[in-house]
Amino acid sequence: MEPGGRNPCCNHMLNHCPPRERAPTVLSVHGSAQSRAGQCGHGAAACLTACRTTAPGQPTGPPHCRCPPGPLLPHSLPCRPHPPPEWHPWDSPPSPSSASPLETSVFGKAIQALSRISDELWLDPSEKGLALRSVNSCRSAYGCVLFSPVFFQHYQWSTSVDMKNGTKSNLNCKLGIKSLLPIFRCLNSLERNVEVCKIFTRSDKCKVVIQLFCRHDLNSSVYSEMFVGPHEFEFFQIGVDTEITFCCKELKGMLLFSEATHAPITMHFDFPGKPMSLSIDHMLLEANFVLATLADEPSRASSPQSLCLSQKRKRSDLPCSNSKVGKKDSKAMESISSKVAPRKLYADEILSNISALENSGSPIMKRVNSDTEEEPGSPSLRKCKAKKNLMEVMPKSYFCISDIEHLPPLSKKPGFGVE
Amino acid sequence: MEGVSEDNNAIYVELAAENLSRALKTAQNARALKVKLTNKHFPCLTVSIELVSVSSSSRMVTHDIPVKVIPRKLWRNLQEPAVPDADVSIYLPVLKTMKSVVEKMKNISNQLIIEANLNGDLNLKIESELVCVTTHFKDLGNPPSASENESEDCSPEQMAEVQVDIRKFLQFLAGQQVNPTRGVCNIVSHKMVHFDLLHEDVSLQYFIPALS
């Protein structure tokens, strides 16, 4: 076995391959299609990229790996991907080569196949290509898929990186397959929507960055808007003009549940980026759902969606089709200061126009629009921030607002609000 | 409502049927529905639905469906097809009955023969290597014939037949949500079948070509 804990299967392969004196330590794999206007610059929390060139005459399947199952030494540099709150690929992506159609589904299917063997996946780049390997804990099954460099539109790996302590570091990359699988859950949607897929990693960084660049054709989405007047609610108290955007799919689940319980729903929200919460306070049960909202970027222009819904800003609120805002949660209500002021453009009252699509499945985000640009430092907002315990409810770990199927049709990269 | 111009008093738009169908699903129990052609950065069909709500006032839901406006020079491709003279015209039986019959037939074969005569008989036939199945509908009645030639040349018993793809026929039957006041089936022998469904204010026509 090679000292330093390299993947022994690779070592075995070396007998068949040219010796790797310098292990690859920088892996940059990417493919791209023509970028178009409206290309969504963000993906889900974790983005996985696999790209494929359809180069004629090239073998499309991975070559056979003849490594027998053998013990895998635990490597010295665990490489676990975790979705960082903001995406900064530390390696600048290589410039895209000429456009060609891309498929991520083959890559995704390889990961799915290997996930049947083990919960861990090794990512092994070499000049032969990128190998994905998996062996199970009782050493009775082994799988390896080697993607040749021509599978990718751009495949780049480089020599070892000098670590701070003077040693050279080779890429030893083992990933938890459970982190990767959700990304490839919906392969059909990937094929339709993903234009580019990029993977970056370095041995001195403890993460693998996978980016999906999706295409959202704005001109084929349906925009929907629903106005619900304040008198439709049992309790309606709004302090601040707000526009929030969140994922419809998660809300639907809550609404269906509330219908079953016949209990009213209380909804609390703050300015964009802060989470919103939905709660049911019933005699027999209590339910709380907390959803992240898209954060406002300072330079953000109105999205195409809000421009399309440029009706008059009527007075309206929360998007509960069958439920009403409960009045039980009086303590929570303190957080949203309510000032009885006549309606005017910069009133403290929230003007919320929510887009709701009641039965449709189109990827619509609910928007609560406002006419005003609310400064984060304004007194009423500070009050909200100070008082409410929404933040207590909010889980500490970062979570993704939406899955691949329901990406918002925005062209900018949003920052998610994270506590 | 106005079209492009006085001479061309129409507007042709193309849209994804699924988008419209999903938008209209919210209008199941609507008090009112309005459809407008609007321009919200791109041409849209705006469907405004007034929903009944628990309080006395109504709730408005608006859907903007992106559409493509079709230029005038392509309008002639979209004209209503000329209906050739039918060999036999007959009133249809209850659609639901036909649908349940044809659904079972679909499992046996993909080719369905529709035949009818001027005596009010309509048959649906399928054949496979092992079995032939025919469903007979009798006493359906025939609409008064416009052409005089038919009654002279062929006896009322003579069947006009056409073979169509059973799945297309099923699609037509499955799409009907409301039973029409009157349904007419026109058969042009070996060429096509034309269905004309009359509802109160609406008529729907379907053309299914014969299998070659």
XYZ file of C-alpha atoms in Angstrom, chain B:
212
model
C -63.257 42.574 -29.252
C -61.173 43.692 -32.149
C -58.758 41.969 -34.425
C -55.595 43.132 -36.077
C -57.444 45.353 -38.481
C -60.871 45.713 -39.941
C -60.022 43.481 -42.849
C -58.290 40.952 -40.650
C -60.638 40.928 -37.730
C -58.847 38.256 -35.790
C -55.783 37.693 -33.631
C -53.977 34.371 -33.719
C -51.978 33.362 -30.675
C -50.205 30.173 -29.772
C -49.802 28.921 -26.239
C -49.047 25.791 -24.269
C -52.380 24.134 -23.667
C -51.171 22.804 -20.364
C -50.594 26.301 -19.025
C -54.108 27.351 -19.878
C -55.604 24.184 -18.502
C -53.773 24.564 -15.209
C -54.773 28.181 -14.905
C -58.377 27.314 -15.557
C -58.368 24.652 -12.893
C -58.541 27.384 -10.304
C -61.755 28.529 -11.912
C -63.765 25.474 -10.955
C -66.063 27.384 -8.664
C -65.532 30.833 -9.984
C -68.064 33.546 -9.939
C -66.653 35.089 -13.084
C -63.813 34.610 -15.483
C -62.279 37.090 -17.837
C -59.691 36.408 -20.498
C -57.661 39.260 -21.908
C -54.767 39.586 -24.274
C -52.197 41.715 -22.536
C -48.617 42.770 -22.938
C -46.567 42.382 -19.806
C -43.087 42.526 -21.254
C -44.199 39.806 -23.582
C -47.638 38.959 -24.886
C -49.781 37.182 -22.330
C -53.196 35.771 -22.063
C -54.361 37.103 -18.737
C -57.004 35.016 -17.093
C -58.744 36.891 -14.274
C -60.813 34.725 -12.054
C -63.211 35.972 -9.458
C -63.486 33.374 -6.763
C -66.136 33.003 -4.182
C -64.740 33.439 -0.712
C -66.140 32.821 2.709
C -66.669 36.478 3.331
C -69.069 38.327 1.130
C -66.433 39.856 -1.069
C -64.711 37.940 -3.779
C -61.110 37.093 -4.229
C -59.296 37.774 -7.454
C -56.789 35.392 -8.940
C -54.869 36.397 -12.017
C -52.801 34.151 -14.242
C -50.554 35.491 -16.942
C -49.946 32.862 -19.583
C -47.223 33.695 -22.084
C -48.369 33.416 -25.666
C -46.819 33.796 -29.052
C -48.620 36.037 -31.472
C -48.769 34.483 -34.908
C -47.996 36.836 -37.786
C -50.621 37.375 -40.421
C -48.661 35.661 -43.159
C -49.013 32.352 -41.347
C -52.723 32.623 -40.814
C -53.632 30.625 -43.879
C -51.929 27.574 -42.393
C -54.349 27.660 -39.551
C -57.629 27.898 -41.377
C -60.406 25.493 -40.670
C -59.982 22.461 -42.885
C -62.496 21.942 -45.622
C -64.785 19.108 -44.708
C -65.186 16.674 -47.555
C -68.608 15.293 -48.171
C -69.252 12.449 -45.856
C -70.389 9.096 -47.110
C -72.419 8.527 -43.979
C -73.577 10.875 -41.252
C -74.923 9.440 -38.040
C -75.755 10.651 -34.561
C -73.409 9.422 -31.848
C -74.501 7.349 -28.881
C -73.715 8.464 -25.347
C -69.998 9.217 -25.301
C -69.434 7.583 -21.949
C -70.699 4.264 -23.233
C -68.445 4.420 -26.246
C -65.515 5.362 -24.070
C -65.874 2.415 -21.733
C -66.170 0.052 -24.682
C -63.208 1.471 -26.546
C -61.044 1.487 -23.440
C -61.354 -2.257 -23.196
C -60.755 -2.672 -26.895
C -57.523 -0.750 -26.657
C -55.918 -3.691 -24.909
C -56.571 -5.964 -27.854
C -55.504 -3.895 -30.788
C -54.336 -0.460 -31.854
C -56.502 -0.271 -34.939
C -60.159 0.466 -34.603
C -62.683 0.297 -37.405
C -65.594 2.686 -37.202
C -68.390 1.899 -39.567
C -71.891 3.267 -39.915
C -74.784 3.304 -42.317
C -77.780 5.443 -43.069
C -79.991 3.084 -41.111
C -78.803 4.330 -37.763
C -76.285 1.511 -37.215
C -72.800 2.211 -35.884
C -70.206 -0.493 -35.258
C -66.863 -0.354 -33.521
C -64.639 -3.253 -34.528
C -61.229 -4.491 -33.583
C -59.326 -7.522 -34.721
C -56.357 -9.436 -33.513
C -54.915 -12.827 -34.395
C -56.993 -14.531 -31.795
C -60.155 -12.547 -31.529
C -62.530 -10.115 -33.206
C -64.684 -7.849 -31.139
C -67.536 -5.760 -32.484
C -69.812 -3.472 -30.555
C -73.088 -2.628 -32.282
C -75.067 0.508 -31.700
C -78.493 0.546 -33.270
C -81.256 3.051 -33.919
C -79.017 6.021 -33.526
C -80.654 8.069 -36.222
C -79.088 9.961 -39.050
C -79.101 13.693 -39.605
C -80.951 14.790 -42.714
C -78.638 14.346 -45.620
C -77.688 17.445 -47.587
C -76.532 15.570 -50.612
C -79.031 13.895 -52.876
C -76.583 11.476 -54.417
C -76.247 9.327 -51.364
C -79.802 8.128 -51.190
C -79.690 7.159 -54.816
C -76.375 5.359 -55.023
C -76.119 3.313 -51.892
C -78.671 1.410 -49.926
C -79.223 2.522 -46.370
C -77.761 -0.757 -45.152
C -74.382 -0.191 -46.763
C -71.628 0.602 -44.290
C -69.054 3.285 -44.723
C -65.945 2.421 -42.786
C -62.701 3.962 -41.700
C -59.820 2.521 -39.724
C -58.258 4.836 -37.176
C -55.717 4.698 -34.387
C -57.650 3.655 -31.301
C -55.563 5.880 -29.062
C -56.515 8.981 -31.002
C -60.145 8.050 -30.743
C -59.775 7.489 -27.030
C -58.073 10.842 -26.614
C -61.071 12.441 -28.213
C -63.488 10.560 -25.980
C -61.470 11.122 -22.817
C -61.363 14.835 -23.401
C -65.091 15.277 -23.182
C -66.135 16.521 -19.791
C -69.687 17.405 -20.651
C -72.074 15.401 -22.737
C -72.946 17.312 -25.865
C -76.481 18.145 -26.744
C -75.916 16.431 -30.026
C -72.972 14.575 -31.507
C -72.600 13.776 -35.176
C -70.160 11.361 -36.741
C -69.310 11.854 -40.416
C -67.401 9.111 -42.152
C -65.520 9.532 -45.395
C -64.829 5.954 -46.377
C -61.230 4.906 -45.797
C -60.147 8.495 -45.485
C -61.211 10.051 -42.236
C -63.836 10.407 -39.556
C -65.151 13.775 -38.464
C -66.916 14.344 -35.171
C -69.078 17.387 -34.651
C -70.191 17.915 -31.062
C -72.798 20.519 -30.334
C -73.163 21.992 -26.889
C -75.387 24.900 -25.998
C -73.194 27.723 -27.173
C -70.196 25.830 -28.381
C -69.424 23.383 -31.121
C -66.349 21.201 -31.175
C -65.069 19.400 -34.218
C -62.508 16.629 -34.396
C -60.922 15.131 -37.456
C -59.188 11.793 -37.190
C -57.445 10.621 -40.355
C -57.569 7.020 -41.448
C -54.595 4.791 -40.830
C -52.628 4.284 -43.980
